[in-house]
Coordinates of C-alpha atoms in Angstrom, one line a residue:
Chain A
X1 CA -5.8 -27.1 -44.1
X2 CA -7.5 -28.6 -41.4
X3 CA -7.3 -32.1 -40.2
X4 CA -5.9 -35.2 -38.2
X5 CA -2.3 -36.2 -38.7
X6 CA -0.6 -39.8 -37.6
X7 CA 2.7 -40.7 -37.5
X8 CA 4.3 -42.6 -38.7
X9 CA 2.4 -44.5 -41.3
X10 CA 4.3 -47.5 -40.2
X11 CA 6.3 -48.8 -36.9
X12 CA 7.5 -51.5 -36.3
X13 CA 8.2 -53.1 -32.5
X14 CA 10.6 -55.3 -31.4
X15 CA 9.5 -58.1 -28.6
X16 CA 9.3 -56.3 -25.2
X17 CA 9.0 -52.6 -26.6
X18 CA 7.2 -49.6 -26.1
X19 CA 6.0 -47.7 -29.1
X20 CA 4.0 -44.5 -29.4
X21 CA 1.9 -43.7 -32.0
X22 CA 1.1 -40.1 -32.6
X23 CA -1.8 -38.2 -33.5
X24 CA -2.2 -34.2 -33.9
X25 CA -5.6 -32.5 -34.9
X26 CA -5.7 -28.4 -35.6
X27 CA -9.7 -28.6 -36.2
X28 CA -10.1 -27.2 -32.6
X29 CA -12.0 -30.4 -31.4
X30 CA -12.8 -31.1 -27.6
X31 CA -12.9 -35.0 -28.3
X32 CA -10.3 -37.5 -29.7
X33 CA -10.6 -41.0 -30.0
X34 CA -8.2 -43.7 -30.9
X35 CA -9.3 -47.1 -32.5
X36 CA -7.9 -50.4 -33.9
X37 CA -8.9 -52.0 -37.0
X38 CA -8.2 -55.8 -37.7
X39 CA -9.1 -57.1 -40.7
X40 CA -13.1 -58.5 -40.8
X41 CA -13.6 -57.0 -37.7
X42 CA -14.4 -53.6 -38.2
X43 CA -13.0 -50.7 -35.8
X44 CA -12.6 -51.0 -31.8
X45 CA -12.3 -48.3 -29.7
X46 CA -9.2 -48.5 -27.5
X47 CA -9.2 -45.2 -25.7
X48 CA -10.8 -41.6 -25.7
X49 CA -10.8 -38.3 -24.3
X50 CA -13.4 -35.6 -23.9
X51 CA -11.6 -33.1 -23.1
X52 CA -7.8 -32.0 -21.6
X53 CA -6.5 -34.0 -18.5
X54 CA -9.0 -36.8 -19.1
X55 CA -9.5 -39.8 -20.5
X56 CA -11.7 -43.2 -20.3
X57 CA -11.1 -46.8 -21.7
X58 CA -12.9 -48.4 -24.2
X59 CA -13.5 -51.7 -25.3
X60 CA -9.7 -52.7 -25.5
X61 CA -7.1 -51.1 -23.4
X62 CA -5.8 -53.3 -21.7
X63 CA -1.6 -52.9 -23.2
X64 CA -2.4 -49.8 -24.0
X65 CA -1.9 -45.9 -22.7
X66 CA -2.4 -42.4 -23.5
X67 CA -2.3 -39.1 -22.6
X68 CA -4.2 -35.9 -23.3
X69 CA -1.9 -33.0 -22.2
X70 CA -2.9 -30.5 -24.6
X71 CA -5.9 -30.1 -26.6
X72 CA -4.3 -30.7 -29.7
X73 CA -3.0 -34.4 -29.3
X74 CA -4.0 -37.7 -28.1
X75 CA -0.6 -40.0 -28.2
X76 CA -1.8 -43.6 -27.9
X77 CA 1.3 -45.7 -25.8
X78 CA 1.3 -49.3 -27.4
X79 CA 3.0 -51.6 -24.4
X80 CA 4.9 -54.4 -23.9
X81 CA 1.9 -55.7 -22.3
X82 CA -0.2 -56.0 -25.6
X83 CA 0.6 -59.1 -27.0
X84 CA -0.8 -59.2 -30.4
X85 CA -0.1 -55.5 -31.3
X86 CA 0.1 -56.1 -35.2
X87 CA -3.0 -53.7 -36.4
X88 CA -3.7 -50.7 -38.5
X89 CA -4.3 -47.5 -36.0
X90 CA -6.3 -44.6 -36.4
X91 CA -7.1 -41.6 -34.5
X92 CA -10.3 -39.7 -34.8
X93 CA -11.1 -36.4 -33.4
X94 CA -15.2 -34.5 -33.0
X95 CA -16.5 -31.0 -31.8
X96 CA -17.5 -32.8 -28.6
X97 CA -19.1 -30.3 -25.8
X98 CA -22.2 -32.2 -25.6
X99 CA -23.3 -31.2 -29.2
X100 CA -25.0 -33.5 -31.2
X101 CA -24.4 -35.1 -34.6
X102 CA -21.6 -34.3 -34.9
X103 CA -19.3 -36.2 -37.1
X104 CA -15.8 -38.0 -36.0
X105 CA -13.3 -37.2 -38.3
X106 CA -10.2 -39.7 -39.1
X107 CA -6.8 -39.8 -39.6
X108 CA -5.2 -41.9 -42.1
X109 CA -3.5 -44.4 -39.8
X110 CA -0.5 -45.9 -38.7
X111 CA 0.0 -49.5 -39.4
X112 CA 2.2 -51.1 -36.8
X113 CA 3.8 -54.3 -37.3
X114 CA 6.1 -57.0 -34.8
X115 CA 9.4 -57.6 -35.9
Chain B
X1 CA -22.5 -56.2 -25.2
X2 CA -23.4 -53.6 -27.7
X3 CA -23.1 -55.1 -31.3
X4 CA -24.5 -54.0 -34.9
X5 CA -24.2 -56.5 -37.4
X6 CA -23.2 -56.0 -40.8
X7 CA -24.0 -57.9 -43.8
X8 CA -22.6 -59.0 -46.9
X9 CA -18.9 -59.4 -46.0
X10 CA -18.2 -58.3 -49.5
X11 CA -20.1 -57.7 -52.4
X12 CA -19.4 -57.4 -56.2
X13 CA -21.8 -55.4 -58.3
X14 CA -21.7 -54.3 -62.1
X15 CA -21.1 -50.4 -62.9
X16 CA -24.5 -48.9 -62.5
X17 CA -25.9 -51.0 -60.4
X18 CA -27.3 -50.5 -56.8
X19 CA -25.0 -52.0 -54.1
X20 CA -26.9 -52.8 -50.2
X21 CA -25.6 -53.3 -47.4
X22 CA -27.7 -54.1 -44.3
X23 CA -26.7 -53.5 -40.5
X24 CA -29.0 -54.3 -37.7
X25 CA -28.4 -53.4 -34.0
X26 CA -29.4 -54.3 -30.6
X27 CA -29.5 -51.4 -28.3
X28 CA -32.7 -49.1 -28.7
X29 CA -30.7 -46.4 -27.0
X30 CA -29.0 -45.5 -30.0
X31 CA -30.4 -42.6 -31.8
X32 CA -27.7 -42.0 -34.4
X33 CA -26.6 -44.1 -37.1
X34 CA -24.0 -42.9 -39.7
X35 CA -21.8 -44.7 -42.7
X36 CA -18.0 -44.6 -43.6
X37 CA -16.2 -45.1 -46.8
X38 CA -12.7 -45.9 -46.3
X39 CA -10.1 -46.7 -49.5
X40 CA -7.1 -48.6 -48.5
X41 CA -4.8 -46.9 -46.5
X42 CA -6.7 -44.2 -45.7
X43 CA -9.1 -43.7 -42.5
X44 CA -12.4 -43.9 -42.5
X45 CA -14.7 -40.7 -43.8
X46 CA -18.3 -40.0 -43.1
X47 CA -20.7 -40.5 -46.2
X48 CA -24.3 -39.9 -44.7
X49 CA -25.8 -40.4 -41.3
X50 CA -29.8 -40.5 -40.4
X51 CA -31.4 -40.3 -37.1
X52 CA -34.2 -42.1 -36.3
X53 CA -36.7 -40.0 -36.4
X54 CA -37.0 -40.4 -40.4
X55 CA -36.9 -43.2 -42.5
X56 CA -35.1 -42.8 -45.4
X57 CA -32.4 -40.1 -46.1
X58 CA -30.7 -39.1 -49.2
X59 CA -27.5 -37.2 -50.3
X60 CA -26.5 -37.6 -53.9
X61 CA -26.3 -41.1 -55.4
X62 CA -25.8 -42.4 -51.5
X63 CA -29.4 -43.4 -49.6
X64 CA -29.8 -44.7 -46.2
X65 CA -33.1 -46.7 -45.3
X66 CA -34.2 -46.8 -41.6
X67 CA -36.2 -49.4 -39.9
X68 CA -36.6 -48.6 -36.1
X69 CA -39.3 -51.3 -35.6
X70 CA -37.0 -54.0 -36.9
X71 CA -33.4 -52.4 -35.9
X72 CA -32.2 -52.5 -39.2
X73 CA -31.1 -49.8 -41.4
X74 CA -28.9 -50.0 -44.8
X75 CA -27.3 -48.0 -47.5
X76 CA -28.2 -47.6 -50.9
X77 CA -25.7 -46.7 -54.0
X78 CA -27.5 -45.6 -57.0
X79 CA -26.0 -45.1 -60.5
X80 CA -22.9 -46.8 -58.7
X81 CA -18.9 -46.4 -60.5
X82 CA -16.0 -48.1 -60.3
X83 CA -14.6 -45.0 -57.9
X84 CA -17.5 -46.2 -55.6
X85 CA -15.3 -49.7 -54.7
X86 CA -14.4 -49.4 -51.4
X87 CA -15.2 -50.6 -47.8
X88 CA -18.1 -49.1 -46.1
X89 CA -18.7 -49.2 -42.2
X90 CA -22.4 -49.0 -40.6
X91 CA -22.1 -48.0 -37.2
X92 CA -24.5 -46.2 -34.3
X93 CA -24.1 -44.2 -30.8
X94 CA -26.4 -42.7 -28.4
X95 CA -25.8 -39.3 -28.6
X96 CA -28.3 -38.1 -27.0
X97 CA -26.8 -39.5 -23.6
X98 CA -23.0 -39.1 -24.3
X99 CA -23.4 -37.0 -26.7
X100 CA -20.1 -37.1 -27.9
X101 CA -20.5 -40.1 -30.3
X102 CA -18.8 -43.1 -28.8
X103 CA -19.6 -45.2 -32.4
X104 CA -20.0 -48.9 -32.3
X105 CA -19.1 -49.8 -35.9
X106 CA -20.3 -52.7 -38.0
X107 CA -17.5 -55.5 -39.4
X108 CA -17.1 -53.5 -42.7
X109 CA -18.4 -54.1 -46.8
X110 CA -15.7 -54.3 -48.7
X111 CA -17.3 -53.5 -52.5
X112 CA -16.4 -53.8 -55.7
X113 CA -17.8 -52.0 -58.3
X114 CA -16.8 -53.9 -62.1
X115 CA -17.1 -51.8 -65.0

């Protein structure tokens, strides 16, 4: 079966940790994206990837990293750095290559939470 | 700063009735403007998406309407069911330039359907 999988579904962070989220896709897709969803207001995009070895911010990374090492995964870094890190964090993946209309398809999150 | 706006907040709508909910954007460079549904704890999945070069687009009970002289576009549920109750994210991109769908998503619907 094809598709997106996070882990965990929750994590929690203790004050002055690093936490990785991670996020796998087997639907052969060039582009993955990673986002953050606070409640009322909507999804941001943190970071995404075209393709391997690359990667550009988006509208919020600042506390944040990844990496794109392989095709199949996109591991997002939450830092120290981030202070208010409490969201719910999904990862979405697309065909990329330039083609168009083509869909992003989404994992089912991973809620993270400050201890 | 790219925005779309997205309007009610929540809505509340008897079974069978038609729920709408109305986004309007800013940019004219976006060209492609598709809808989530997302139940809680799950991530987002794509419902329907139009381009602008039509005005109205259907796929079973779900309708979007396009308006490209006002910026505006919205989604229709026909016939809708308590199953239907869930948030529902407008969003947009310029694919034809990036072509790999960097979405700018709306705040979110959330929607209740009463039977």
């Amino acid at each position: 079966d094809g598709g997106i999988t996070q882990s965990p579904k929750y994590l929690f962070r203790k004050e002055g940790q690093n936490v990785t989220l991670s996020c796998e896709q087997n639907l052969n897709h060039d582009a993955m994206y990673w986002y953050r969803q606070d409640p009322g207001q909507g999804l941001r995009l943190i970071y995404y990837s075209q393709i391997v070895n690359d990667f550009q911010k988006g509208d919020i990374a600042e506390g944040y990293s990844v990496s794109r090492e392989k095709k199949e995964s996109f591991p997002l870094t939450v830092t120290s750095a981030q202070k208010n890190p409490t969201a719910f964090y999904l990862c979405a993946s697309s065909i990329g290559r330039g083609r168009k209309d083509q869909p992003q398809h989404f994992g089912d999150g991973t809620r993270l939470s400050i201890l | 700063q790219q925005q779309v706006k997205q309007s009610p907040q929540s809505l509340i709508v008897q079974k069978g009735g038609i729920p709408i909910i109305n986004c309007a954007y800013e940019n004219t460079a976006f060209d492609y403007f598709p809808w989530y549904q997302q139940f809680p704890g799950k991530g987002p999945a794509l419902l329907i998406a139009i381009r602008p070069d039509v005005s109205e687009k259907k796929e079973g009970r779900f309708t979007i309407s396009f308006n490209k002289s006002a910026k505006q576009f919205s989604l229709h549920i026909m016939d809708s069911q308590p199953g239907d109750s869930a948030t529902y994210f407008c969003a947009a991109s310029n694919v034809s330039n990036f072509g790999n769908e960097k979405l700018t998503f709306g705040t979110g619907t959330r929607l209740t359907i009463i039977p």
